[in-house]
Structures are given as structure tokens and as C-alpha cells.
Amino acid sequence: MDKMQFKTNFKCQGCVDKVAKEFDMNEQIKSWKVDLTSSDKTLEVETSLSESEIQALVSKAGYKAEVK
């Protein structure tokens, strides 16, 4: 499994909660977290999914994720 980091446009915990629904249902995501205190609102994901698949899940929730 790979650990990836993304810069996101999350603004608050509510944003994270919307993405949580997508991530928590996906068995290929081992773990994930968001650092809302960082300027990039960094999303860290440990998964076997590709970068584009993670970006698609974030997009499905209405947000953007850019590979760091």
C-alpha cells in the first residue's frame, strides 16, 4: 500500500465529513486523515488506489485534491 499526500480545498470539518462517507466505504483505503491546520489542508491516504482514483473520490464529494 502506498501513502499519498494531497493539497485540498477543504475548509472545515464538515468538508472532511463529506469525504469521509466516500473513503470509509472503500475497502482499498487502509487509513486516511486530513490536517485542517496546515495551509494546504493536507489529505494523507494509505491505499492501493491510484492518485487519480483518490482525486475522483474527493471530486465526487464536491472538492479538489492536488498531488503534493
PDB file of C-alpha atoms in Angstrom:
ATOM      1  CA  MET A   1       0.000   0.000   0.000  1.00  0.00           C
ATOM      2  CA  ASP A   2       1.159   3.491  -0.804  1.00  0.00           C
ATOM      3  CA  LYS A   3       0.958   6.614   1.334  1.00  0.00           C
ATOM      4  CA  MET A   4      -0.009   9.655  -0.684  1.00  0.00           C
ATOM      5  CA  GLN A   5      -0.461  13.313   0.189  1.00  0.00           C
ATOM      6  CA  PHE A   6      -2.779  15.773  -1.469  1.00  0.00           C
ATOM      7  CA  LYS A   7      -3.372  19.511  -1.167  1.00  0.00           C
ATOM      8  CA  THR A   8      -7.137  20.027  -0.825  1.00  0.00           C
ATOM      9  CA  ASN A   9      -9.673  22.845  -0.810  1.00  0.00           C
ATOM     10  CA  PHE A  10     -11.335  21.628   2.408  1.00  0.00           C
ATOM     11  CA  LYS A  11     -12.310  24.471   4.723  1.00  0.00           C
ATOM     12  CA  CYS A  12     -13.744  22.776   7.816  1.00  0.00           C
ATOM     13  CA  GLN A  13     -14.649  19.511   9.498  1.00  0.00           C
ATOM     14  CA  GLY A  14     -17.925  19.480   7.564  1.00  0.00           C
ATOM     15  CA  CYS A  15     -15.939  19.215   4.324  1.00  0.00           C
ATOM     16  CA  VAL A  16     -13.938  16.321   5.749  1.00  0.00           C
ATOM     17  CA  ASP A  17     -17.145  14.590   6.869  1.00  0.00           C
ATOM     18  CA  LYS A  18     -18.483  14.650   3.298  1.00  0.00           C
ATOM     19  CA  VAL A  19     -15.319  12.965   2.002  1.00  0.00           C
ATOM     20  CA  ALA A  20     -15.381  10.511   4.922  1.00  0.00           C
ATOM     21  CA  LYS A  21     -18.515   8.924   3.503  1.00  0.00           C
ATOM     22  CA  GLU A  22     -16.648   8.082   0.287  1.00  0.00           C
ATOM     23  CA  PHE A  23     -13.428   6.966   1.977  1.00  0.00           C
ATOM     24  CA  ASP A  24     -14.938   4.910   4.795  1.00  0.00           C
ATOM     25  CA  MET A  25     -16.954   2.787   2.349  1.00  0.00           C
ATOM     26  CA  ASN A  26     -13.877   1.950   0.244  1.00  0.00           C
ATOM     27  CA  GLU A  27     -12.119  -1.241   1.351  1.00  0.00           C
ATOM     28  CA  GLN A  28      -8.976  -0.329  -0.605  1.00  0.00           C
ATOM     29  CA  ILE A  29      -8.317   2.631   1.705  1.00  0.00           C
ATOM     30  CA  LYS A  30      -6.450   1.375   4.772  1.00  0.00           C
ATOM     31  CA  SER A  31      -6.254   4.723   6.551  1.00  0.00           C
ATOM     32  CA  TRP A  32      -6.638   8.431   5.897  1.00  0.00           C
ATOM     33  CA  LYS A  33      -6.514  11.755   7.723  1.00  0.00           C
ATOM     34  CA  VAL A  34      -6.777  15.448   6.994  1.00  0.00           C
ATOM     35  CA  ASP A  35      -4.680  18.166   8.621  1.00  0.00           C
ATOM     36  CA  LEU A  36      -7.011  21.167   8.659  1.00  0.00           C
ATOM     37  CA  THR A  37      -4.357  23.230  10.466  1.00  0.00           C
ATOM     38  CA  SER A  38      -1.906  23.072   7.531  1.00  0.00           C
ATOM     39  CA  SER A  39      -2.082  25.781   4.859  1.00  0.00           C
ATOM     40  CA  ASP A  40      -2.605  23.072   2.209  1.00  0.00           C
ATOM     41  CA  LYS A  41      -5.336  21.282   4.244  1.00  0.00           C
ATOM     42  CA  THR A  42      -3.275  18.138   3.607  1.00  0.00           C
ATOM     43  CA  LEU A  43      -5.041  14.849   2.973  1.00  0.00           C
ATOM     44  CA  GLU A  44      -2.895  11.786   3.677  1.00  0.00           C
ATOM     45  CA  VAL A  45      -4.148   8.431   2.402  1.00  0.00           C
ATOM     46  CA  GLU A  46      -2.737   4.925   2.751  1.00  0.00           C
ATOM     47  CA  THR A  47      -4.275   2.911  -0.058  1.00  0.00           C
ATOM     48  CA  SER A  48      -3.805   0.610  -3.021  1.00  0.00           C
ATOM     49  CA  LEU A  49      -5.860   3.023  -5.164  1.00  0.00           C
ATOM     50  CA  SER A  50      -4.162   5.302  -7.688  1.00  0.00           C
ATOM     51  CA  GLU A  51      -3.763   9.050  -7.233  1.00  0.00           C
ATOM     52  CA  SER A  52      -6.448   9.681  -9.856  1.00  0.00           C
ATOM     53  CA  GLU A  53      -8.875   7.320  -8.084  1.00  0.00           C
ATOM     54  CA  ILE A  54      -8.409   9.220  -4.805  1.00  0.00           C
ATOM     55  CA  GLN A  55      -8.907  12.514  -6.656  1.00  0.00           C
ATOM     56  CA  ALA A  56     -12.120  11.119  -8.179  1.00  0.00           C
ATOM     57  CA  LEU A  57     -13.473  10.197  -4.715  1.00  0.00           C
ATOM     58  CA  VAL A  58     -12.696  13.684  -3.401  1.00  0.00           C
ATOM     59  CA  SER A  59     -14.296  15.217  -6.505  1.00  0.00           C
ATOM     60  CA  LYS A  60     -17.408  13.061  -6.034  1.00  0.00           C
ATOM     61  CA  ALA A  61     -17.808  14.706  -2.615  1.00  0.00           C
ATOM     62  CA  GLY A  62     -17.533  18.142  -4.262  1.00  0.00           C
ATOM     63  CA  TYR A  63     -13.902  19.043  -3.508  1.00  0.00           C
ATOM     64  CA  LYS A  64     -10.493  19.106  -5.157  1.00  0.00           C
ATOM     65  CA  ALA A  65      -7.288  17.238  -4.319  1.00  0.00           C
ATOM     66  CA  GLU A  66      -3.924  18.044  -5.876  1.00  0.00           C
ATOM     67  CA  VAL A  67      -0.972  15.658  -5.518  1.00  0.00           C
ATOM     68  CA  LYS A  68       1.766  17.134  -3.301  1.00  0.00           C
TER      69      LYS A  68
END
